[in-house]
Coordinates of N, CA and C in Angstrom, one line a residue:
M310 N 84.3 140.6 119.5 CA 85.1 139.3 120.4 C 84.0 138.2 120.4
R311 N 83.0 138.7 121.2 CA 82.1 137.6 121.6 C 81.3 136.7 120.5
Y312 N 81.2 137.4 119.5 CA 80.5 136.9 118.3 C 81.5 135.7 117.8
L313 N 82.9 136.2 117.4 CA 83.8 135.2 117.2 C 83.9 133.9 118.1
K314 N 84.0 134.4 119.5 CA 84.4 133.4 120.5 C 82.8 132.3 120.1
R315 N 81.7 132.9 120.2 CA 80.5 132.0 120.0 C 80.6 131.3 118.5
L316 N 81.2 131.8 117.5 CA 81.3 131.2 116.3 C 82.0 129.8 116.3
V317 N 83.4 130.4 116.8 CA 84.2 129.0 117.2 C 83.8 128.0 118.0
T318 N 83.1 128.2 119.2 CA 82.5 127.3 119.9 C 81.2 126.5 118.9
A319 N 80.5 127.4 118.4 CA 79.5 126.3 117.5 C 80.1 125.4 116.3
M320 N 81.2 125.9 115.8 CA 82.1 125.4 114.8 C 82.7 124.0 115.5
T321 N 83.2 124.4 116.8 CA 83.8 123.1 117.1 C 82.7 122.1 117.9
L322 N 81.5 122.3 118.3 CA 80.5 121.4 118.5 C 80.1 120.8 117.6
T323 N 79.7 121.5 116.1 CA 79.3 121.0 114.9 C 80.2 119.9 114.6
T324 N 81.6 120.3 114.9 CA 82.7 119.1 114.2 C 82.5 117.9 115.3
I325 N 82.4 117.9 116.6 CA 82.3 117.0 117.3 C 81.0 115.9 117.2
V326 N 79.9 117.1 117.0 CA 78.8 116.0 116.7 C 78.8 115.4 115.1
G327 N 79.5 115.8 114.3 CA 79.6 115.4 113.3 C 80.5 114.1 113.1
L328 N 81.4 114.1 113.9 CA 82.4 113.2 114.3 C 81.9 112.0 114.8
V329 N 80.7 112.1 115.9 CA 80.3 111.3 116.4 C 79.3 110.3 115.5
V330 N 78.2 111.3 114.9 CA 77.8 110.6 114.0 C 78.2 109.5 112.9
L331 N 79.3 110.2 112.4 CA 80.1 109.5 111.5 C 80.8 108.0 111.9
V332 N 81.5 108.1 113.2 CA 81.8 106.8 113.8 C 80.5 106.1 114.2
G333 N 79.4 106.7 114.5 CA 78.3 105.7 114.9 C 77.8 105.1 113.8
V334 N 78.0 105.6 112.4 CA 77.3 105.0 111.3 C 78.4 103.8 110.8
V335 N 79.7 104.3 110.9 CA 80.7 103.3 110.7 C 80.4 101.9 111.6
V336 N 80.5 102.6 112.7 CA 80.2 101.2 113.7 C 79.0 100.4 113.5
M337 N 77.7 101.2 113.0 CA 76.4 100.2 112.9 C 76.6 99.4 111.6
R338 N 77.2 100.2 110.4 CA 77.6 99.6 109.4 C 78.4 98.2 109.4
F339 N 79.2 98.2 110.0 CA 80.2 97.0 110.1 C 79.5 96.0 111.2
S340 N 78.7 96.4 112.0 CA 78.1 95.5 113.0 C 77.0 94.8 112.4
Q341 N 76.7 95.0 111.0 CA 75.2 94.5 110.6 C 75.8 93.0 110.1
T342 N 75.1 92.1 110.2 CA 75.3 90.7 109.5 C 75.1 90.8 107.9
T343 N 75.8 89.7 107.3 CA 75.7 89.6 105.8 C 74.6 88.8 105.6
P344 N 73.9 89.2 104.6 CA 72.7 88.3 104.1 C 73.3 86.9 103.7
D345 N 72.2 85.9 104.1 CA 72.6 84.4 104.0 C 73.3 84.2 102.6
Q346 N 73.9 83.7 102.5 CA 75.0 83.4 101.1 C 74.3 81.7 100.7
P347 N 74.0 82.1 99.4 CA 73.3 80.7 98.8 C 74.5 79.6 99.0
A348 N 73.8 78.3 99.0 CA 74.7 77.2 99.4 C 75.6 76.9 97.8
L349 N 76.7 76.5 98.3 CA 77.7 76.2 97.2 C 77.2 74.9 96.8
P350 N 77.2 74.8 95.4 CA 77.0 73.3 94.6 C 78.1 72.3 95.2
A351 N 77.4 71.3 95.3 CA 78.2 70.0 96.0 C 78.9 69.6 94.8
L352 N 80.1 69.1 95.0 CA 81.1 68.2 94.0 C 80.2 67.3 93.7
P353 N 80.1 66.7 92.2 CA 79.6 65.5 92.0 C 80.2 64.4 92.4
D354 N 79.7 63.2 92.8 CA 79.9 62.2 93.3 C 80.9 61.2 92.4
Q355 N 81.0 61.6 91.2 CA 81.8 60.7 90.2 C 83.3 61.5 90.0
I356 N 83.4 62.8 90.5 CA 84.9 63.4 90.7 C 85.4 62.6 91.7
A357 N 86.8 62.2 91.2 CA 87.7 61.5 92.3 C 88.9 62.1 91.7
L358 N 89.7 62.6 93.0 CA 90.8 63.3 93.0 C 91.7 62.1 92.9
P359 N 93.1 62.3 92.3 CA 94.1 61.4 92.4 C 94.4 60.9 93.7
D360 N 95.1 59.8 93.9 CA 95.6 59.5 95.0 C 96.8 60.3 95.8
G361 N 96.7 60.8 97.0 CA 97.4 61.7 97.7 C 97.3 63.1 97.4
V362 N 96.4 63.6 96.5 CA 96.1 64.8 96.1 C 94.9 65.3 97.4
T363 N 95.1 66.5 98.0 CA 94.1 67.2 98.5 C 93.8 68.4 98.1
A364 N 92.4 68.5 97.9 CA 92.0 69.8 97.2 C 92.1 71.1 98.2
D365 N 92.7 72.3 97.7 CA 92.8 73.6 98.5 C 91.8 74.6 97.9
A366 N 91.2 74.5 96.7 CA 90.2 75.4 96.3 C 89.4 74.4 95.1
V367 N 88.3 75.1 94.8 CA 87.3 74.6 93.9 C 86.6 75.9 93.3
T368 N 86.6 75.9 92.1 CA 85.9 76.6 91.1 C 84.9 76.2 89.9
F369 N 83.9 76.6 90.0 CA 82.9 76.2 89.0 C 82.8 76.7 88.0
G370 N 82.8 76.3 86.6 CA 82.7 77.1 85.5 C 81.3 76.5 85.0
P371 N 81.2 76.8 83.7 CA 79.5 76.9 83.1 C 79.5 74.9 82.8
D372 N 80.8 74.4 82.2 CA 80.8 73.0 81.9 C 81.8 72.4 82.6
W373 N 82.7 72.9 83.4 CA 83.8 72.6 84.1 C 84.0 72.7 85.5
I374 N 84.7 72.1 86.3 CA 84.9 72.3 87.7 C 86.6 72.3 87.6
A375 N 87.3 73.2 88.4 CA 88.5 73.3 88.3 C 88.8 73.0 89.9
V376 N 89.8 72.2 90.1 CA 90.4 71.9 91.7 C 91.7 72.3 92.0
V377 N 92.3 73.2 92.5 CA 93.4 73.5 92.8 C 93.8 72.3 94.1
A378 N 94.8 71.8 93.6 CA 95.5 70.9 94.5 C 96.9 70.8 94.6
D379 N 97.7 70.8 95.9 CA 99.1 70.9 96.1 C 99.8 72.1 94.9
N380 N 100.4 71.7 94.0 CA 100.9 72.5 92.8 C 100.3 72.2 91.2
D381 N 99.1 71.8 91.4 CA 98.4 71.5 90.3 C 97.0 72.1 90.3
I382 N 96.4 72.5 89.1 CA 95.4 73.0 88.8 C 94.4 71.5 88.0
L383 N 93.6 71.1 88.5 CA 92.7 69.9 87.7 C 91.4 70.1 87.1
I384 N 91.6 70.1 85.7 CA 90.1 70.4 85.3 C 89.3 69.3 84.9
F385 N 88.0 69.2 85.5 CA 87.4 68.2 85.3 C 86.0 68.5 84.4
D386 N 85.4 67.4 83.7 CA 84.3 67.6 83.0 C 83.1 67.8 84.2
R387 N 82.2 68.8 84.1 CA 80.9 68.9 85.0 C 80.0 67.7 84.8
A388 N 79.9 67.6 83.7 CA 78.5 66.3 83.3 C 78.9 64.9 83.8
N389 N 80.2 64.3 83.5 CA 80.6 63.1 83.7 C 81.8 62.7 84.8
G390 N 82.3 64.2 85.3 CA 83.5 64.2 86.1 C 84.9 63.6 85.8
N391 N 85.0 63.4 84.4 CA 86.1 63.1 84.2 C 87.4 64.0 83.8
L392 N 88.7 63.9 84.2 CA 89.7 65.0 84.2 C 90.0 65.1 82.8
I393 N 89.9 66.5 82.6 CA 89.9 66.8 81.3 C 91.6 67.5 81.0
K394 N 92.0 68.1 82.2 CA 93.6 68.8 82.0 C 94.2 68.8 83.2
R395 N 95.1 68.6 83.3 CA 96.1 68.9 84.6 C 97.1 69.8 84.2
I396 N 97.1 71.1 85.1 CA 98.0 72.1 84.5 C 98.9 72.3 85.7
P397 N 100.2 72.1 85.4 CA 101.1 72.3 86.8 C 101.3 73.7 86.9
V398 N 101.5 74.1 88.3 CA 101.7 75.7 88.7 C 103.2 75.4 89.4
R399 N 104.0 76.6 89.0 CA 105.1 76.8 89.3 C 105.0 77.2 91.2

């Protein structure tokens, strides 16, 4: 019986130590700072949003820039900033 009691005690201590280590690893992982993000490219000066439109999000493609504004997606040419397409969103 003593052997069984020591075995259960050892297993309990091992479980407690393992749980403490696991919580410590999770806390250390989440407390790390993220690496510096590269700077986002600025919108070209020649892009002008239509009057009364406020940009909610911007996405850069290889040769286009998409601006989500109100209920529209505006696609601009990246080279000269001309509006290529306006896609209404429901």
